[in-house]
PDB file of N, CA and C in Angstrom:
ATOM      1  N   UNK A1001     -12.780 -24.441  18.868  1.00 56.00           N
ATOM      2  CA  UNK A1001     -12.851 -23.590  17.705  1.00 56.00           C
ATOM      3  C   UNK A1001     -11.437 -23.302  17.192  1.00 56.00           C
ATOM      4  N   UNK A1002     -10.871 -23.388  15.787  1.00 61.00           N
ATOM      5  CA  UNK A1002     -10.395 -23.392  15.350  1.00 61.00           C
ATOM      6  C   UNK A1002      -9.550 -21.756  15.223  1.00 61.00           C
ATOM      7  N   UNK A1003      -8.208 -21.513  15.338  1.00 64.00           N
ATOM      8  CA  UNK A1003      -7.779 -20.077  15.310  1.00 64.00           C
ATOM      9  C   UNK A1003      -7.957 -19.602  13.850  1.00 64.00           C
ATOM     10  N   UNK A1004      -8.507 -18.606  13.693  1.00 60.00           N
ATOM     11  CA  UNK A1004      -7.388 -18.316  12.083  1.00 60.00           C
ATOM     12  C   UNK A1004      -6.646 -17.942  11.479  1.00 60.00           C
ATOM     13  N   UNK A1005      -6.293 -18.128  10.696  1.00 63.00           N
ATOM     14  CA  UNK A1005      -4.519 -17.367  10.525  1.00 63.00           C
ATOM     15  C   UNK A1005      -4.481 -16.100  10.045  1.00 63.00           C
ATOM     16  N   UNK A1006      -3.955 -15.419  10.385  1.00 63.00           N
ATOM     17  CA  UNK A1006      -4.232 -14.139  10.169  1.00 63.00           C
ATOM     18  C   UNK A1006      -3.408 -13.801   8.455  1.00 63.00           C
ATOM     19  N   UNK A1007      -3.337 -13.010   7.882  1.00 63.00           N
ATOM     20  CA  UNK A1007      -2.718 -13.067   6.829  1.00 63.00           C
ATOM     21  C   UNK A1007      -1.847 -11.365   6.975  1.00 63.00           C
ATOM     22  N   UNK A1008      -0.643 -12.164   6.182  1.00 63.00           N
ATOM     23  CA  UNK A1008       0.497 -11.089   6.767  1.00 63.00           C
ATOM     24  C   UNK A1008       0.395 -10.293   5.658  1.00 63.00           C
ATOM     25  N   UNK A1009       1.247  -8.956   6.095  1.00 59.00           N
ATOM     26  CA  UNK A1009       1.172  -7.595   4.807  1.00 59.00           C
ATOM     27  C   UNK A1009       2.672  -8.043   4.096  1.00 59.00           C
ATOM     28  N   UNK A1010       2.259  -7.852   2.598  1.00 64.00           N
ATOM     29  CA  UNK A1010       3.355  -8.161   1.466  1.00 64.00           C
ATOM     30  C   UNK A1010       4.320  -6.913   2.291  1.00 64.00           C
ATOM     31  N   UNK A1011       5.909  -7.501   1.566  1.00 68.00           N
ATOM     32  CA  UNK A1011       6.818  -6.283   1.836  1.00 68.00           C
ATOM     33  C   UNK A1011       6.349  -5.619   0.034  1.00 68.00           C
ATOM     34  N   UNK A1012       7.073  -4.398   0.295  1.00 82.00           N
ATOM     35  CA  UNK A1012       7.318  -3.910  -1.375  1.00 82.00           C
ATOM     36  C   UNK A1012       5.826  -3.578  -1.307  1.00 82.00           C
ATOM     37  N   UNK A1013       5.341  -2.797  -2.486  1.00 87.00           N
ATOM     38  CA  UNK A1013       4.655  -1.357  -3.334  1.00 87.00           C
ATOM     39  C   UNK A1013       3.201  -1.965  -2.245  1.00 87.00           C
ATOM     40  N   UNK A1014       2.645  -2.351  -2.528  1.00 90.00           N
ATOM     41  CA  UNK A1014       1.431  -2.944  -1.306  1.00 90.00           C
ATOM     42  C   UNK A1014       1.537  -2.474  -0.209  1.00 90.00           C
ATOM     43  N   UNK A1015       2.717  -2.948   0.776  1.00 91.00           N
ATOM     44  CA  UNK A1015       2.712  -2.117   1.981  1.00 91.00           C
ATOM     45  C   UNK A1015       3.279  -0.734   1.949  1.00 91.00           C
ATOM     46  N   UNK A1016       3.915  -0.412   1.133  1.00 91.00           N
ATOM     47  CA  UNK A1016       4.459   0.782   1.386  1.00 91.00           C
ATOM     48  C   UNK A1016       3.281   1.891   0.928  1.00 91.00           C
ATOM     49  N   UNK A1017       2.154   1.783  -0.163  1.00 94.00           N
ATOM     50  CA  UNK A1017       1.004   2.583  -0.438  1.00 94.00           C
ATOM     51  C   UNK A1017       0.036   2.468   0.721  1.00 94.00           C
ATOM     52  N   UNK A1018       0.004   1.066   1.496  1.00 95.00           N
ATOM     53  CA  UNK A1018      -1.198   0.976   2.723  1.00 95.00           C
ATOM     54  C   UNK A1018      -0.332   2.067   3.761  1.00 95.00           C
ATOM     55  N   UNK A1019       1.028   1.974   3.954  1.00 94.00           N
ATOM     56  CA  UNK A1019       1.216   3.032   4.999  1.00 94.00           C
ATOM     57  C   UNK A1019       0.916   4.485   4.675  1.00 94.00           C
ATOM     58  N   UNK A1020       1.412   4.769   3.597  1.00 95.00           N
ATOM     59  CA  UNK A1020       1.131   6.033   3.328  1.00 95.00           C
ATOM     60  C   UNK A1020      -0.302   6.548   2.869  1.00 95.00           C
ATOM     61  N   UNK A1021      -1.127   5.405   2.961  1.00 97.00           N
ATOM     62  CA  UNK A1021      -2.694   6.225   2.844  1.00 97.00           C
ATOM     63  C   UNK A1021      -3.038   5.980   3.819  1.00 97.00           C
ATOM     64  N   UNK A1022      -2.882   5.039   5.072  1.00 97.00           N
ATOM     65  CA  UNK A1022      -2.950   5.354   6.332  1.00 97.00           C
ATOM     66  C   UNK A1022      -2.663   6.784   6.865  1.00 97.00           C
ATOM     67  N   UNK A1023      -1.459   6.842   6.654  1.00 97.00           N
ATOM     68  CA  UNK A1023      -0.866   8.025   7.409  1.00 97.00           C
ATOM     69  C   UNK A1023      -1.591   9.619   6.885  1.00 97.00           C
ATOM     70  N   UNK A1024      -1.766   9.289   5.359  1.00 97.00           N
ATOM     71  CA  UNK A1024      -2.589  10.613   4.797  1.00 97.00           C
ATOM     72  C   UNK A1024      -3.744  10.424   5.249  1.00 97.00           C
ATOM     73  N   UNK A1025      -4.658   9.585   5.456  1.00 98.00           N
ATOM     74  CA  UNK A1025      -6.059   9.357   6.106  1.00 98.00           C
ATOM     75  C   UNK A1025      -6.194  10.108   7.164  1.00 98.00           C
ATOM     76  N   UNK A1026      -4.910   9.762   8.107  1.00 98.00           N
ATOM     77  CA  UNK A1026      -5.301   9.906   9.530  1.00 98.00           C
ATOM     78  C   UNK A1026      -4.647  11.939   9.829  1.00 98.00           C
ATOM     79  N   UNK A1027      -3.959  12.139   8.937  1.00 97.00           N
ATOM     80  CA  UNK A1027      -3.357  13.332   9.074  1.00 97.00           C
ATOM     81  C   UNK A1027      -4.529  14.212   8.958  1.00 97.00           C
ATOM     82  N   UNK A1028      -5.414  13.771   8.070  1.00 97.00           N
ATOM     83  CA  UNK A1028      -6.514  14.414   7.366  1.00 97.00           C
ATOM     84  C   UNK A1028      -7.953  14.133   8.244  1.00 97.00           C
ATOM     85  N   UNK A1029      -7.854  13.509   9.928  1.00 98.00           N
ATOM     86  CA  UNK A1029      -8.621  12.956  10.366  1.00 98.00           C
ATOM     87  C   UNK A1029      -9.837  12.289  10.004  1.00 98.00           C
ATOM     88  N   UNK A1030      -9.790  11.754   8.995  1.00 98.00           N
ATOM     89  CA  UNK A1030     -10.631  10.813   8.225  1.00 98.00           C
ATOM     90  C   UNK A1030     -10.610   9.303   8.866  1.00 98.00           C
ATOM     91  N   UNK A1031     -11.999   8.907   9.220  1.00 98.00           N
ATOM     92  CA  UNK A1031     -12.245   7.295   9.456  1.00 98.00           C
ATOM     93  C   UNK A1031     -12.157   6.429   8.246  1.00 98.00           C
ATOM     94  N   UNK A1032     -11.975   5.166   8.420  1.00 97.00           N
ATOM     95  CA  UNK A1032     -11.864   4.569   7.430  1.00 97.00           C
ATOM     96  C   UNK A1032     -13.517   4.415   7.091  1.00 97.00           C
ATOM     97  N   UNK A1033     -14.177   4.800   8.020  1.00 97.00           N
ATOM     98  CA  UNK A1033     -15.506   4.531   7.610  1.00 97.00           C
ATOM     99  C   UNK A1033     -16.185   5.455   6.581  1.00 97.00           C
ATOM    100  N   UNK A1034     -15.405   6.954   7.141  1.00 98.00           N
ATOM    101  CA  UNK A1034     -15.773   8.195   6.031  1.00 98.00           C
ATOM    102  C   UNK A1034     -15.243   8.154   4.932  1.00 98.00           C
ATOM    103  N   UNK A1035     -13.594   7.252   4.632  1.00 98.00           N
ATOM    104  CA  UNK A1035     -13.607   6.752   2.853  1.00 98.00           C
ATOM    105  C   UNK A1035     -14.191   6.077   2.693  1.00 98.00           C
ATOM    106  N   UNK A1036     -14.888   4.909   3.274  1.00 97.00           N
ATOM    107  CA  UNK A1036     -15.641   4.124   2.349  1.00 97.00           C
ATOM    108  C   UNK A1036     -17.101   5.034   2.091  1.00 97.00           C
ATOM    109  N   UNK A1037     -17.607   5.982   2.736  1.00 97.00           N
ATOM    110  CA  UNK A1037     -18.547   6.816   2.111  1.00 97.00           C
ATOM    111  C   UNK A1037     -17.836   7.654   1.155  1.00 97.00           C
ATOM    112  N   UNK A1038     -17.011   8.032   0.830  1.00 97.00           N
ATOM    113  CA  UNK A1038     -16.531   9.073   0.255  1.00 97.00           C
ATOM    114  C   UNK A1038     -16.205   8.219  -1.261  1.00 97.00           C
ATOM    115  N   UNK A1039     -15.939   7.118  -0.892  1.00 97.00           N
ATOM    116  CA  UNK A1039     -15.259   6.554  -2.294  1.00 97.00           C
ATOM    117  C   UNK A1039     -16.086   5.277  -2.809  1.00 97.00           C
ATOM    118  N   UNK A1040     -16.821   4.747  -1.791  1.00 97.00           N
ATOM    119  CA  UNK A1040     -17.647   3.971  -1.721  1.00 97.00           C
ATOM    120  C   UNK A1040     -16.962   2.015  -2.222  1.00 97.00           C
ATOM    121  N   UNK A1041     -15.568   2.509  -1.721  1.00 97.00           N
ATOM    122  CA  UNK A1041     -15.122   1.199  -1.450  1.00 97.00           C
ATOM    123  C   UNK A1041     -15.236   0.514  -0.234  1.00 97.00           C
ATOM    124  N   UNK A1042     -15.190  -1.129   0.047  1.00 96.00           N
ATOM    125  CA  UNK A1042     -16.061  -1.397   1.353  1.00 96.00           C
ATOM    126  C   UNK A1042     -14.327  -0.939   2.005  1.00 96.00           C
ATOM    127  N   UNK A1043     -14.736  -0.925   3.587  1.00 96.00           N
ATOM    128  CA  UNK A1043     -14.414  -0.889   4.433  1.00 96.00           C
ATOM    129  C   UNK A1043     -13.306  -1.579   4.929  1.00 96.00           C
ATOM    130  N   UNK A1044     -13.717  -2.687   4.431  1.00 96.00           N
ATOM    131  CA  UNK A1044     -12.828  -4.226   5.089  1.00 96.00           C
ATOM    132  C   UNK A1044     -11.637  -3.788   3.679  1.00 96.00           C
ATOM    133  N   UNK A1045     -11.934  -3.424   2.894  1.00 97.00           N
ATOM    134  CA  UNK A1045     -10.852  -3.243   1.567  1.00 97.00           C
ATOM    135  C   UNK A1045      -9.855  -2.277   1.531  1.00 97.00           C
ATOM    136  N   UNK A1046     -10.542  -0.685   2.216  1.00 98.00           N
ATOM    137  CA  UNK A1046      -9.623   0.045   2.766  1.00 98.00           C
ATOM    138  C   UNK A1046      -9.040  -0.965   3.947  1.00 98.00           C
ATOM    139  N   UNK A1047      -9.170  -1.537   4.681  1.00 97.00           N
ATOM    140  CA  UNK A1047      -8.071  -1.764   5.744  1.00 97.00           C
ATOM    141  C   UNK A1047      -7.291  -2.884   5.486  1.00 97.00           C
ATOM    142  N   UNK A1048      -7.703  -3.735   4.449  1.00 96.00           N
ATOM    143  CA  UNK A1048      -6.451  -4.380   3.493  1.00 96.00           C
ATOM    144  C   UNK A1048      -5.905  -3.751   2.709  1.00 96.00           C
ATOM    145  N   UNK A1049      -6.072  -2.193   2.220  1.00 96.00           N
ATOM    146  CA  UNK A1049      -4.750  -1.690   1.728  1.00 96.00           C
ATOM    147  C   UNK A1049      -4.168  -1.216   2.713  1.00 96.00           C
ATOM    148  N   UNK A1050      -4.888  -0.905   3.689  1.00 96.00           N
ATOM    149  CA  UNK A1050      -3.449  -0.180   4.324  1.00 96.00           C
ATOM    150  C   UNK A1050      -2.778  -0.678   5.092  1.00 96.00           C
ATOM    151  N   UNK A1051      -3.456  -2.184   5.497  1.00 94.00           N
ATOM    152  CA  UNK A1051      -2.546  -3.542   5.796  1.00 94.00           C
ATOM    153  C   UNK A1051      -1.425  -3.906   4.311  1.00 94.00           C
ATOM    154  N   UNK A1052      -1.699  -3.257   3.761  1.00 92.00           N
ATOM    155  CA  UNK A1052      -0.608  -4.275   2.576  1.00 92.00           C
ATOM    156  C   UNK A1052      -1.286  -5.717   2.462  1.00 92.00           C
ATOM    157  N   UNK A1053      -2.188  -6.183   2.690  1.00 92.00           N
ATOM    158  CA  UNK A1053      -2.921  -7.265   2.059  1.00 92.00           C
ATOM    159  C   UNK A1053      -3.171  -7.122   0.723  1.00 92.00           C
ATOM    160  N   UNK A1054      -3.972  -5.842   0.163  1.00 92.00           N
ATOM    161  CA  UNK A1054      -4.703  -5.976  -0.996  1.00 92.00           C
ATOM    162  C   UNK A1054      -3.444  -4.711  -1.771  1.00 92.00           C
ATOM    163  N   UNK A1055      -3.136  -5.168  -3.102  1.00 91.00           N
ATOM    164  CA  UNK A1055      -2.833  -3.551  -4.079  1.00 91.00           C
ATOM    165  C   UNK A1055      -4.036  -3.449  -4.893  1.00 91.00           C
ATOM    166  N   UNK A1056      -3.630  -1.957  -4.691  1.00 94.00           N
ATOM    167  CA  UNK A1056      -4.702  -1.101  -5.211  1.00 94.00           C
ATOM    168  C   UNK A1056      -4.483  -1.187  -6.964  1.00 94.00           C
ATOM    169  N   UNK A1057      -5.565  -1.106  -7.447  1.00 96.00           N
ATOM    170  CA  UNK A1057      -5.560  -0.969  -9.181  1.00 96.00           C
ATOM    171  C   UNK A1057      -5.156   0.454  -9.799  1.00 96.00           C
ATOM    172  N   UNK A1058      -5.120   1.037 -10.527  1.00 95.00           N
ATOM    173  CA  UNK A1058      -4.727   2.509 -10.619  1.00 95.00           C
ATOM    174  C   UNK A1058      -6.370   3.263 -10.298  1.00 95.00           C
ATOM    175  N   UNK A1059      -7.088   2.622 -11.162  1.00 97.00           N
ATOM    176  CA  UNK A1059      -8.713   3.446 -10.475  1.00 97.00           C
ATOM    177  C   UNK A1059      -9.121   3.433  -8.888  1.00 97.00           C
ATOM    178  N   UNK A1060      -8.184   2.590  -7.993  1.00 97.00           N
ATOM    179  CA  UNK A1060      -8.270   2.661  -6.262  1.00 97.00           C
ATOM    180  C   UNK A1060      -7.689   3.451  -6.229  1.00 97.00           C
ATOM    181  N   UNK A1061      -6.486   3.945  -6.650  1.00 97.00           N
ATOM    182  CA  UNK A1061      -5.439   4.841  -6.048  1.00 97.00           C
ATOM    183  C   UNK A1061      -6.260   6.134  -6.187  1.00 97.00           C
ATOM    184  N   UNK A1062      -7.042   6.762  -7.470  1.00 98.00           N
ATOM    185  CA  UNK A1062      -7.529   7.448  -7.838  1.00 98.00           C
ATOM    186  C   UNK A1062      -8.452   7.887  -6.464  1.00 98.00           C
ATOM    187  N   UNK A1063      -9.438   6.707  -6.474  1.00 98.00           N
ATOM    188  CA  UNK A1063     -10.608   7.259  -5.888  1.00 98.00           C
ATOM    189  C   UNK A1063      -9.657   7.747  -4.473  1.00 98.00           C
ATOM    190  N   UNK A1064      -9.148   6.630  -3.639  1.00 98.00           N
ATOM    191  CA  UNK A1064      -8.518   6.827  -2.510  1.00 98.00           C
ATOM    192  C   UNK A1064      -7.906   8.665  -2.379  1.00 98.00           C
ATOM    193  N   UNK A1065      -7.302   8.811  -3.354  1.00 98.00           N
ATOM    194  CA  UNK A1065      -6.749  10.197  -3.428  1.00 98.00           C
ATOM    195  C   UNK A1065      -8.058  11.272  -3.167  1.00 98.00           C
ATOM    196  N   UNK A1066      -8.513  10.882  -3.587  1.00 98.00           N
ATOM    197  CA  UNK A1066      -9.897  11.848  -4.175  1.00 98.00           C
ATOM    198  C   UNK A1066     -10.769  12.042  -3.041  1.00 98.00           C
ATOM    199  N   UNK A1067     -10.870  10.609  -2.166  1.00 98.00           N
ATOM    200  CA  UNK A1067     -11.522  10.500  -0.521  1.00 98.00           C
ATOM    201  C   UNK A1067     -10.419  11.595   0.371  1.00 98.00           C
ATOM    202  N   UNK A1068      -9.686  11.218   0.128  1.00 98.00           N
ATOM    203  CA  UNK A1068      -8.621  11.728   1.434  1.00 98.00           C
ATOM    204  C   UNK A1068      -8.109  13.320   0.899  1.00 98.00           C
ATOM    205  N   UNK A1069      -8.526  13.669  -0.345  1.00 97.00           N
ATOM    206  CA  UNK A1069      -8.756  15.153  -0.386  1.00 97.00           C
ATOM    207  C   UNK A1069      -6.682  15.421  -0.672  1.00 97.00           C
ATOM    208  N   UNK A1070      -5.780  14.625  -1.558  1.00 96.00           N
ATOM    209  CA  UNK A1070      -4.680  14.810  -1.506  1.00 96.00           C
ATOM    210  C   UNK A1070      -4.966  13.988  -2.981  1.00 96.00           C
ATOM    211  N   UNK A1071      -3.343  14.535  -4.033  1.00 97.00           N
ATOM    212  CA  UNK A1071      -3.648  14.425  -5.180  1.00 97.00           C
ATOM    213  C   UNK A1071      -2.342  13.079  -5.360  1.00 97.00           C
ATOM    214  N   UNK A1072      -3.056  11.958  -6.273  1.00 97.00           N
ATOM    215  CA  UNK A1072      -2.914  11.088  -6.599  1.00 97.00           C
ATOM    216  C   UNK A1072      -1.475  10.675  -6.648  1.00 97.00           C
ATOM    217  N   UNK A1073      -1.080  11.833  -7.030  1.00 97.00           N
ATOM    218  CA  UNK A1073       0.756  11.777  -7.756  1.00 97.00           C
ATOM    219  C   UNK A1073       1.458  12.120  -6.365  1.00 97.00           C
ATOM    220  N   UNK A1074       0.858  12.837  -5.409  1.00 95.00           N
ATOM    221  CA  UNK A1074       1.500  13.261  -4.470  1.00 95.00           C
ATOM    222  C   UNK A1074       1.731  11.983  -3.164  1.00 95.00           C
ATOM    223  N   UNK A1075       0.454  11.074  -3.391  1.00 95.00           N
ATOM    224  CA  UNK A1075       0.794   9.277  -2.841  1.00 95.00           C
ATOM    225  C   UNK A1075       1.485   8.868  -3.271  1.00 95.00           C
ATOM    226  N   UNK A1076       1.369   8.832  -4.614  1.00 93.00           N
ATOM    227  CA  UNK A1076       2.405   7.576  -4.836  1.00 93.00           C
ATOM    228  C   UNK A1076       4.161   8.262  -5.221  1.00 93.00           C
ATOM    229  N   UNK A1077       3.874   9.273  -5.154  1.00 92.00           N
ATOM    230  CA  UNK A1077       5.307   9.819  -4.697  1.00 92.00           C
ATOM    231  C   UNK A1077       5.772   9.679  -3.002  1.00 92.00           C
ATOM    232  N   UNK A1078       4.853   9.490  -2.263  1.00 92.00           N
ATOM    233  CA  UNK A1078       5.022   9.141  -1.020  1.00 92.00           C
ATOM    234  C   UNK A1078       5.425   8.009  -0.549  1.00 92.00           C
ATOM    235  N   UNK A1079       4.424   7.108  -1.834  1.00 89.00           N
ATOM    236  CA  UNK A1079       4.729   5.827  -1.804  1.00 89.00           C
ATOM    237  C   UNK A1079       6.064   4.674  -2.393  1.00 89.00           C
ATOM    238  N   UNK A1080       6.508   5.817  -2.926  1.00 87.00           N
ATOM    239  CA  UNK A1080       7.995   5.341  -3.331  1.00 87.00           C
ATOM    240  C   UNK A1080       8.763   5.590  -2.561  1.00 87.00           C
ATOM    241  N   UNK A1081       8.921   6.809  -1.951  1.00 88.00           N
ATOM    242  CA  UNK A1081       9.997   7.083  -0.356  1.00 88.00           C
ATOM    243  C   UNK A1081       9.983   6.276   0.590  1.00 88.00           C
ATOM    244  N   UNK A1082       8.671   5.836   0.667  1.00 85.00           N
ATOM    245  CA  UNK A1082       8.462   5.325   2.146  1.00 85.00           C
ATOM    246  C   UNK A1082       9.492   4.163   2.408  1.00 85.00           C
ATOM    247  N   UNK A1083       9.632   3.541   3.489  1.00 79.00           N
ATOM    248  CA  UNK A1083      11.036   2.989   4.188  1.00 79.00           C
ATOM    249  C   UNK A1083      10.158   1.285   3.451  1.00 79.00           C
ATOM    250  N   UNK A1084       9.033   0.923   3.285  1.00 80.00           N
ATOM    251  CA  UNK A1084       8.658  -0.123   2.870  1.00 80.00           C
ATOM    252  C   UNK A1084       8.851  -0.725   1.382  1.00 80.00           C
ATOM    253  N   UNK A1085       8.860   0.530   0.759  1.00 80.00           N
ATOM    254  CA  UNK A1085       8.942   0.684  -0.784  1.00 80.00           C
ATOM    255  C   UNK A1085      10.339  -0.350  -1.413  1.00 80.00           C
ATOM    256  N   UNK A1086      10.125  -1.610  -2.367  1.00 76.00           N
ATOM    257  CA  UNK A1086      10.419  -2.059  -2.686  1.00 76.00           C
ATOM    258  C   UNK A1086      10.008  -2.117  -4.124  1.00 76.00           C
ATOM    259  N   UNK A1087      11.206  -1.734  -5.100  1.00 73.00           N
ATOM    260  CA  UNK A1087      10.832  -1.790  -6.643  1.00 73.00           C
ATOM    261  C   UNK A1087      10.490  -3.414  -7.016  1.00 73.00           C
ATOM    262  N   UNK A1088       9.363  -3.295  -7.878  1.00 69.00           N
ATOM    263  CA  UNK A1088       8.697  -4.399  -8.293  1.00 69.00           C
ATOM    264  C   UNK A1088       9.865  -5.223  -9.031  1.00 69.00           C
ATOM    265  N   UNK A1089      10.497  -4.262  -9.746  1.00 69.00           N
ATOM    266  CA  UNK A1089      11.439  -5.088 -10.735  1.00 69.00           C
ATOM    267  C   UNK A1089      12.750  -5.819 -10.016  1.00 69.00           C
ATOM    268  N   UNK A1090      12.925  -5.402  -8.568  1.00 64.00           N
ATOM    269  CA  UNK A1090      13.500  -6.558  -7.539  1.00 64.00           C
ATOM    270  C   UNK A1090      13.143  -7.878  -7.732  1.00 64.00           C
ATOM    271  N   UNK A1091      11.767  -8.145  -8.060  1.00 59.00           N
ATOM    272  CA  UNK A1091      11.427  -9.579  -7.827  1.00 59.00           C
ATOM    273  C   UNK A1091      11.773 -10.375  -9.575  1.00 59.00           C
ATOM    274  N   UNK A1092      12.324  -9.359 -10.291  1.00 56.00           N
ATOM    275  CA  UNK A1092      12.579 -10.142 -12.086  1.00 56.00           C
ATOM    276  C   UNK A1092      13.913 -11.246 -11.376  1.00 56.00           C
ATOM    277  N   UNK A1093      13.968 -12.373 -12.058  1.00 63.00           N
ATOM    278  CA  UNK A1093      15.330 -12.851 -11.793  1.00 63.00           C
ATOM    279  C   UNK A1093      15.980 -12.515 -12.144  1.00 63.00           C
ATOM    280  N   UNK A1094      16.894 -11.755 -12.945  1.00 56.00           N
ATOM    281  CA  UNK A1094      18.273 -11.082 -13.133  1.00 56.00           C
ATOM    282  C   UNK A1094      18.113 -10.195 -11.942  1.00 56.00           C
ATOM    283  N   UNK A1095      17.467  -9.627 -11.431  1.00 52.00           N
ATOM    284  CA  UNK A1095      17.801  -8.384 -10.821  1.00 52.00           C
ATOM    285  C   UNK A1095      18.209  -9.048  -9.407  1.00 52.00           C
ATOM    286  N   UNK A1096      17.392 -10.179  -8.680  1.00 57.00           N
ATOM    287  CA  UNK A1096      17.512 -11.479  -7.872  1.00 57.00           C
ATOM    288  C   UNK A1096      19.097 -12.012  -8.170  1.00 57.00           C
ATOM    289  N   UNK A1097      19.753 -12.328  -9.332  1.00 53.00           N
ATOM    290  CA  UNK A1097      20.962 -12.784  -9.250  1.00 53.00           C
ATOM    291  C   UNK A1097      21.628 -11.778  -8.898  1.00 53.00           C
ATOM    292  N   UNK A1098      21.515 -10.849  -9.343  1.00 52.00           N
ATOM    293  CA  UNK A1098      22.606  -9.353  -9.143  1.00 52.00           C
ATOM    294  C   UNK A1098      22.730  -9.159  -7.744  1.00 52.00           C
ATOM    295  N   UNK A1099      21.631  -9.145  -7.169  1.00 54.00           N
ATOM    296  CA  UNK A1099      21.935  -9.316  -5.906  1.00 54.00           C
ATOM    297  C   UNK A1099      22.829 -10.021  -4.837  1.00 54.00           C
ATOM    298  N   UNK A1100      22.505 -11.340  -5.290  1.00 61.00           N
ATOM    299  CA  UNK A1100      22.802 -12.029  -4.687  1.00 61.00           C
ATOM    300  C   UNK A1100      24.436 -12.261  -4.588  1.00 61.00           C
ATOM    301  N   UNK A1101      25.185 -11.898  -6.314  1.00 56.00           N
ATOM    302  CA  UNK A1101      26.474 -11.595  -6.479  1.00 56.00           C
ATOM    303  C   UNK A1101      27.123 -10.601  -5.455  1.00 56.00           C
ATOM    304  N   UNK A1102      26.507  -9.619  -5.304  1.00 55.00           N
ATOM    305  CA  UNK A1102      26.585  -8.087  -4.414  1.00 55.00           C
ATOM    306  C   UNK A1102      26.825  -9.124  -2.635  1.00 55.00           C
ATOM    307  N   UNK A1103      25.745  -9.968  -2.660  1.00 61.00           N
ATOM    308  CA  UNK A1103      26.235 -10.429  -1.251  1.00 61.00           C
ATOM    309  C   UNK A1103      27.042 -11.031  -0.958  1.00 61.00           C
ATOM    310  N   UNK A1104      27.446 -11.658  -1.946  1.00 63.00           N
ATOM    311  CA  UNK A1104      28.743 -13.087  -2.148  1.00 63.00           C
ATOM    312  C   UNK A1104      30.299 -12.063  -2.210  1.00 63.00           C
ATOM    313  N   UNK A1105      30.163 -11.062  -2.203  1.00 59.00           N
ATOM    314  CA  UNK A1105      31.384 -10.623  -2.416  1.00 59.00           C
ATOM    315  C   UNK A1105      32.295  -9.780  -1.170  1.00 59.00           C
TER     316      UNK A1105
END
């Protein structure tokens, strides 16, 4: 039988929102089983966000907030601190060359 490959968590805004609704989930002793009743997203979907597999749409973030009983703005303000948090606009190419100047020097 064949292994399967497991699929890895993105760096940047993906993983850094799956940690921090992990961490608000679990602070809040909530199963992932009681958001998917609460929000009625499946199961397997909460645990690809908070793997950083899946990003959330702005209507996930919503409901997610709304399950875990913490307000929307107050995640994704979490979710910008967090040590994973990588600005999207890193990945534009100018911002990619700028960098890369910064290392060359």
């Amino acid at each position: 039988m064949a292994k399967r490959k497991q699929i890895q968590p993105r760096d940047g805004v993906e993983r850094a929102f799956g940690d921090e609704m992990r961490k608000a989930r679990l602070k809040k002793k909530i199963s992932q089983m009681t958001l998917y009743k609460a929000t009625g997203l499946d199961r397997t979907f909460i645990s690809d966000l908070e793997r950083g597999i899946q990003g959330p749409s702005l209507r996930t973030v919503f409901r997610v907030a709304e399950g875990i009983d913490i307000q929307p703005q107050v995640l994704l303000e979490k979710t910008m601190n967090s040590r994973f948090f990588v600005s999207p606009s890193s990945d534009l190419p100018q911002n990619k060359m700028r960098k890369q100047r910064r290392k060359s020097r």
